[in-house]
């Protein structure tokens, strides 16, 4: 029987076939499920790795496996696989909501060595853009520094691709590629800009974003040159709070609510794993 916060039997059955095979040569690996449960305990409590309970094995082994699977993309592939499979079975709704949140960095998150690290791996995480389906599990994770005002970041929006996850795992049971385009995007007034609306409409994505008061006044002042007001459906917009609920659920993992990791890559891997656990809880067969 799974302990509090550990992998359930149903969740383990879904991800076990996708995990790296244990190499029979040399020293045997510690059980994958035991190690993953150790990582989940640390994510849930936010405790230092050295305080990991003995039932999960040596803390060095758990941390090393966590870091290795972050580096080789195992955590990202697990999340992508379950999303793709649920999508092929019609259990994913492609109306998505976008927003950002602030995660404070603890003082222990500072002090990482800069030599030998990839550029940007020691960012102080302040914002995480999230897309969630109607039931709340996150679809995309992108931690990074707090951006400049979202409505005016046109060049970033042009480069940005609306995606559902990282590259496809060649070992995935599904033959379908991850879907990359939602049917509708819900956003707050901070996302109201001509560049964002044009980008989404050009890709055939419906937009439900309220117009800011200043934009509406400027449009009316220009008369015919100001164009027509953008369409807005209040009933559809009520579902935008799903992204706020998604943030709240992610921050139930204390190591996500407060960043203790020195490296952004480690923190991002924790967000991916937490997202995977939420997805498995929500999309039960």
CSV table of C-alpha atoms in Angstrom, one decimal:
chain,number,residue,atom,x,y,z
A,1,UNK,CA,0.0,0.0,0.0
A,2,UNK,CA,1.4,3.4,-1.0
A,3,UNK,CA,2.2,5.8,1.8
A,4,UNK,CA,1.1,9.5,1.9
A,5,UNK,CA,2.2,11.3,-1.2
A,6,UNK,CA,3.8,8.2,-2.8
A,7,UNK,CA,3.0,6.6,-6.1
A,8,UNK,CA,-0.2,4.6,-6.2
A,9,UNK,CA,-0.5,1.2,-7.8
A,10,UNK,CA,-2.3,2.7,-10.8
A,11,UNK,CA,0.3,5.5,-11.3
A,12,UNK,CA,3.1,3.0,-11.0
A,13,UNK,CA,1.6,0.7,-13.6
A,14,UNK,CA,1.4,3.6,-16.1
A,15,UNK,CA,5.0,4.8,-15.8
A,16,UNK,CA,6.9,1.6,-14.9
A,17,UNK,CA,7.3,0.4,-18.6
A,18,UNK,CA,8.6,3.9,-19.6
A,19,UNK,CA,11.5,4.0,-17.0
A,20,UNK,CA,15.1,3.3,-18.0
A,21,UNK,CA,15.9,-0.4,-17.8
A,22,UNK,CA,18.0,-1.5,-15.0
A,23,UNK,CA,21.5,-2.5,-16.2
A,24,UNK,CA,22.3,-6.0,-15.0
A,25,UNK,CA,26.1,-5.3,-15.4
A,26,UNK,CA,28.0,-4.0,-12.4
A,27,UNK,CA,26.2,-2.9,-9.2
A,28,UNK,CA,22.4,-3.3,-9.3
A,29,UNK,CA,20.3,-0.2,-9.2
A,30,UNK,CA,18.1,0.6,-6.3
A,31,UNK,CA,14.4,0.0,-7.0
A,32,UNK,CA,13.0,2.7,-9.2
A,33,UNK,CA,9.7,3.0,-7.3
A,34,UNK,CA,11.5,3.4,-4.0
A,35,UNK,CA,13.7,6.2,-5.4
A,36,UNK,CA,10.8,8.0,-7.1
A,37,UNK,CA,8.9,7.9,-3.8
A,38,UNK,CA,11.9,9.4,-2.1
A,39,UNK,CA,12.0,12.3,-4.6
A,40,UNK,CA,8.3,12.8,-4.1
A,41,UNK,CA,8.8,13.0,-0.3
A,42,UNK,CA,11.4,15.7,-0.7
A,43,UNK,CA,9.2,17.6,-3.2
A,44,UNK,CA,6.2,17.4,-0.8
A,45,UNK,CA,8.1,18.5,2.3
A,46,UNK,CA,10.7,20.8,1.0
A,47,UNK,CA,13.3,19.2,3.4
A,48,UNK,CA,17.0,19.0,2.6
A,49,UNK,CA,18.1,15.9,0.6
A,50,UNK,CA,20.2,14.8,3.6
A,51,UNK,CA,17.1,14.5,5.8
A,52,UNK,CA,15.5,11.9,3.5
A,53,UNK,CA,14.0,9.0,5.6
A,54,UNK,CA,15.9,5.8,5.6
A,55,UNK,CA,13.0,3.8,4.0
A,56,UNK,CA,13.9,5.5,0.7
A,57,UNK,CA,17.5,4.4,0.7
A,58,UNK,CA,20.7,6.6,0.8
A,59,UNK,CA,19.9,10.2,0.0
A,60,UNK,CA,22.8,10.4,-2.4
A,61,UNK,CA,21.3,7.6,-4.5
A,62,UNK,CA,17.9,9.4,-4.7
A,63,UNK,CA,19.4,12.7,-5.6
A,64,UNK,CA,21.7,11.3,-8.1
A,65,UNK,CA,18.9,9.5,-9.9
A,66,UNK,CA,16.8,12.6,-9.8
A,67,UNK,CA,19.6,14.7,-11.3
A,68,UNK,CA,20.4,12.0,-13.9
A,69,UNK,CA,16.8,11.7,-15.1
A,70,UNK,CA,16.6,15.5,-15.3
A,71,UNK,CA,19.7,15.6,-17.5
A,72,UNK,CA,18.7,12.8,-19.9
A,73,UNK,CA,15.0,14.1,-20.2
A,74,UNK,CA,13.4,11.1,-18.5
A,75,UNK,CA,11.0,13.2,-16.3
A,76,UNK,CA,9.9,15.2,-19.4
A,77,UNK,CA,9.3,12.1,-21.5
A,78,UNK,CA,7.2,10.6,-18.8
A,79,UNK,CA,4.9,13.6,-18.6
A,80,UNK,CA,4.7,13.8,-22.4
A,81,UNK,CA,3.8,10.2,-22.7
A,82,UNK,CA,0.9,10.2,-20.4
A,83,UNK,CA,-0.4,13.5,-22.0
A,84,UNK,CA,-0.2,12.0,-25.5
A,85,UNK,CA,-1.8,8.8,-24.5
A,86,UNK,CA,-4.7,10.5,-22.7
A,87,UNK,CA,-5.1,12.9,-25.7
A,88,UNK,CA,-5.4,10.0,-28.1
A,89,UNK,CA,-8.1,8.5,-25.9
A,90,UNK,CA,-10.1,11.8,-25.9
A,91,UNK,CA,-9.5,12.6,-22.2
A,92,UNK,CA,-7.8,16.0,-22.8
A,93,UNK,CA,-9.7,19.3,-23.4
A,94,UNK,CA,-7.7,21.8,-25.5
A,95,UNK,CA,-9.1,25.0,-24.1
A,96,UNK,CA,-6.2,26.3,-22.1
A,97,UNK,CA,-5.6,29.2,-19.7
A,98,UNK,CA,-2.4,31.2,-19.3
A,99,UNK,CA,-1.1,33.1,-16.4
A,100,UNK,CA,2.1,33.6,-14.3
A,101,UNK,CA,2.9,33.2,-10.6
A,102,UNK,CA,5.7,34.1,-8.2
A,103,UNK,CA,7.8,31.5,-6.5
A,104,UNK,CA,10.3,32.9,-4.0
A,105,UNK,CA,13.8,31.6,-3.8
A,106,UNK,CA,15.1,30.6,-0.4
A,107,UNK,CA,18.5,31.8,0.8
A,108,UNK,CA,19.8,28.3,0.3
A,109,UNK,CA,19.1,28.5,-3.4
A,110,UNK,CA,22.1,30.9,-3.8
A,111,UNK,CA,25.7,30.0,-4.0
A,112,UNK,CA,25.9,27.6,-6.9
A,113,UNK,CA,29.3,27.3,-8.6
A,114,UNK,CA,29.2,29.1,-12.0
A,115,UNK,CA,32.1,27.3,-13.6
A,116,UNK,CA,31.1,24.4,-15.8
A,117,UNK,CA,27.4,25.2,-15.7
A,118,UNK,CA,25.3,26.0,-18.7
A,119,UNK,CA,24.4,29.6,-19.1
A,120,UNK,CA,21.2,30.5,-17.2
A,121,UNK,CA,21.1,27.4,-15.0
A,122,UNK,CA,21.4,29.5,-11.8
A,123,UNK,CA,18.4,31.8,-12.5
A,124,UNK,CA,16.3,32.9,-9.6
A,125,UNK,CA,12.9,31.5,-10.5
A,126,UNK,CA,10.2,34.2,-10.1
A,127,UNK,CA,7.6,33.3,-12.6
A,128,UNK,CA,6.3,30.1,-14.2
A,129,UNK,CA,4.0,30.2,-17.1
A,130,UNK,CA,1.4,27.5,-17.0
A,131,UNK,CA,-1.2,26.1,-19.3
A,132,UNK,CA,-3.9,23.8,-17.8
A,133,UNK,CA,-6.8,21.9,-19.3
A,134,UNK,CA,-10.4,22.2,-18.0
A,135,UNK,CA,-9.7,19.9,-15.0
A,136,UNK,CA,-6.5,21.5,-13.8
A,137,UNK,CA,-3.4,19.4,-14.6
A,138,UNK,CA,-0.6,21.5,-16.0
A,139,UNK,CA,0.5,21.0,-19.6
A,140,UNK,CA,3.6,23.1,-20.0
A,141,UNK,CA,6.2,24.2,-17.6
A,142,UNK,CA,8.6,27.1,-18.3
A,143,UNK,CA,10.3,28.5,-15.2
A,144,UNK,CA,12.2,31.7,-15.8
A,145,UNK,CA,12.8,35.2,-14.6
A,146,UNK,CA,9.8,37.5,-14.2
A,147,UNK,CA,9.2,38.8,-17.7
A,148,UNK,CA,8.8,42.4,-18.9
A,149,UNK,CA,5.1,43.4,-19.2
A,150,UNK,CA,3.5,40.5,-21.0
A,151,UNK,CA,1.3,42.5,-23.3
A,152,UNK,CA,4.3,44.3,-24.9
A,153,UNK,CA,6.7,41.4,-25.3
A,154,UNK,CA,6.1,41.1,-29.0
A,155,UNK,CA,9.3,39.6,-30.1
A,156,UNK,CA,9.2,36.9,-27.4
A,157,UNK,CA,5.6,36.1,-28.5
A,158,UNK,CA,6.7,35.7,-32.1
A,159,UNK,CA,9.4,33.2,-31.2
A,160,UNK,CA,7.2,31.4,-28.7
A,161,UNK,CA,5.6,28.2,-29.8
A,162,UNK,CA,2.5,27.0,-28.1
A,163,UNK,CA,3.4,23.4,-27.2
A,164,UNK,CA,2.2,20.6,-25.0
A,165,UNK,CA,5.6,19.2,-24.0
A,166,UNK,CA,9.1,18.3,-25.0
A,167,UNK,CA,10.2,16.0,-27.8
A,168,UNK,CA,8.5,12.7,-28.4
A,169,UNK,CA,10.0,9.6,-26.6
A,170,UNK,CA,10.9,7.0,-29.3
A,171,UNK,CA,10.0,4.3,-26.8
A,172,UNK,CA,6.5,5.7,-26.3
A,173,UNK,CA,3.7,3.3,-27.0
A,174,UNK,CA,1.7,5.9,-28.8
A,175,UNK,CA,2.4,6.5,-32.5
A,176,UNK,CA,0.9,10.0,-32.4
A,177,UNK,CA,3.1,13.1,-32.0
A,178,UNK,CA,2.2,15.5,-29.2
A,179,UNK,CA,-0.4,18.0,-30.1
A,180,UNK,CA,0.9,21.5,-30.1
A,181,UNK,CA,-2.1,23.8,-30.8
A,182,UNK,CA,-5.0,24.4,-28.5
A,183,UNK,CA,-8.5,25.3,-29.8
A,184,UNK,CA,-8.9,28.3,-27.5
A,185,UNK,CA,-6.7,30.4,-25.2
A,186,UNK,CA,-8.0,32.2,-22.1
A,187,UNK,CA,-5.9,35.0,-20.7
A,188,UNK,CA,-6.2,37.9,-18.3
A,189,UNK,CA,-6.1,41.6,-19.4
A,190,UNK,CA,-2.3,41.6,-19.0
A,191,UNK,CA,-2.2,39.5,-22.2
A,192,UNK,CA,-4.4,41.9,-24.2
A,193,UNK,CA,-2.3,43.2,-27.0
A,194,UNK,CA,-2.7,43.3,-30.8
A,195,UNK,CA,0.5,41.2,-31.3
A,196,UNK,CA,-0.8,38.4,-29.1
A,197,UNK,CA,-4.2,38.4,-30.6
A,198,UNK,CA,-2.8,38.4,-34.1
A,199,UNK,CA,-0.4,35.5,-33.3
A,200,UNK,CA,-3.2,33.3,-32.0
A,201,UNK,CA,-5.6,34.1,-34.8
A,202,UNK,CA,-3.0,33.5,-37.4
A,203,UNK,CA,-2.6,30.0,-36.1
A,204,UNK,CA,-6.4,29.4,-36.0
A,205,UNK,CA,-6.7,29.6,-32.2
A,206,UNK,CA,-9.7,31.3,-30.7
A,207,UNK,CA,-9.0,34.1,-28.2
A,208,UNK,CA,-10.8,34.9,-25.0
A,209,UNK,CA,-9.0,37.8,-23.5
A,210,UNK,CA,-10.7,40.9,-22.1
A,211,UNK,CA,-9.7,44.3,-23.6
A,212,UNK,CA,-8.0,46.7,-21.3
A,213,UNK,CA,-9.7,50.0,-20.5
A,214,UNK,CA,-7.0,52.1,-22.0
A,215,UNK,CA,-7.0,50.1,-25.3
A,216,UNK,CA,-10.7,50.4,-25.6
A,217,UNK,CA,-10.6,54.2,-25.1
A,218,UNK,CA,-7.8,54.5,-27.6
A,219,UNK,CA,-9.8,52.4,-30.1
A,220,UNK,CA,-12.9,54.6,-29.7
A,221,UNK,CA,-10.9,57.8,-30.0
A,222,UNK,CA,-9.5,56.7,-33.4
A,223,UNK,CA,-13.0,56.0,-34.7
A,224,UNK,CA,-13.1,53.9,-37.8
A,225,UNK,CA,-9.3,53.6,-37.8
A,226,UNK,CA,-9.5,52.0,-34.4
A,227,UNK,CA,-11.2,48.9,-35.8
A,228,UNK,CA,-13.9,46.8,-34.2
A,229,UNK,CA,-13.7,45.6,-30.6
A,230,UNK,CA,-12.3,42.1,-30.1
A,231,UNK,CA,-14.8,39.4,-29.5
A,232,UNK,CA,-15.2,38.4,-25.8
A,233,UNK,CA,-17.4,35.6,-24.3
A,234,UNK,CA,-18.0,36.1,-20.6
A,235,UNK,CA,-19.3,32.6,-20.1
A,236,UNK,CA,-16.2,31.0,-21.5
A,237,UNK,CA,-13.9,33.4,-19.6
A,238,UNK,CA,-15.3,32.1,-16.3
A,239,UNK,CA,-13.2,29.0,-16.8
A,240,UNK,CA,-9.9,31.0,-16.7
A,241,UNK,CA,-9.6,30.4,-12.9
A,242,UNK,CA,-8.5,26.8,-13.7
A,243,UNK,CA,-5.0,28.1,-14.1
A,244,UNK,CA,-5.1,29.6,-10.6
A,245,UNK,CA,-6.3,26.3,-9.2
A,246,UNK,CA,-3.5,24.6,-11.1
A,247,UNK,CA,-0.9,26.9,-9.4
A,248,UNK,CA,-2.5,26.3,-6.0
A,249,UNK,CA,-2.2,22.5,-6.5
A,250,UNK,CA,1.4,22.7,-7.7
A,251,UNK,CA,2.3,24.8,-4.6
A,252,UNK,CA,1.1,22.1,-2.3
A,253,UNK,CA,4.5,20.6,-3.1
A,254,UNK,CA,6.6,22.8,-0.7
A,255,UNK,CA,9.7,22.4,-2.8
A,256,UNK,CA,7.8,24.0,-5.6
A,257,UNK,CA,6.1,26.8,-3.6
A,258,UNK,CA,9.6,27.9,-2.4
A,259,UNK,CA,12.7,27.3,-4.4
A,260,UNK,CA,15.5,25.6,-2.4
A,261,UNK,CA,17.4,24.2,-5.4
A,262,UNK,CA,20.6,26.0,-6.4
A,263,UNK,CA,20.2,25.1,-10.1
A,264,UNK,CA,17.2,26.1,-12.2
A,265,UNK,CA,17.4,22.8,-14.0
A,266,UNK,CA,16.8,20.9,-10.8
A,267,UNK,CA,13.9,23.2,-9.9
A,268,UNK,CA,12.4,22.7,-13.3
A,269,UNK,CA,12.7,18.9,-13.0
A,270,UNK,CA,10.7,19.1,-9.8
A,271,UNK,CA,8.0,21.1,-11.5
A,272,UNK,CA,7.8,18.5,-14.2
A,273,UNK,CA,7.6,15.6,-11.8
A,274,UNK,CA,4.9,17.4,-9.7
A,275,UNK,CA,3.0,18.0,-12.9
A,276,UNK,CA,3.2,14.4,-13.8
A,277,UNK,CA,1.8,13.3,-10.4
A,278,UNK,CA,-1.1,15.8,-10.7
A,279,UNK,CA,-1.8,14.5,-14.2
A,280,UNK,CA,-1.9,10.9,-13.1
A,281,UNK,CA,-4.2,11.8,-10.3
A,282,UNK,CA,-6.7,13.6,-12.5
A,283,UNK,CA,-6.7,11.3,-15.5
A,284,UNK,CA,-7.4,7.9,-14.0
A,285,UNK,CA,-8.4,5.2,-16.6
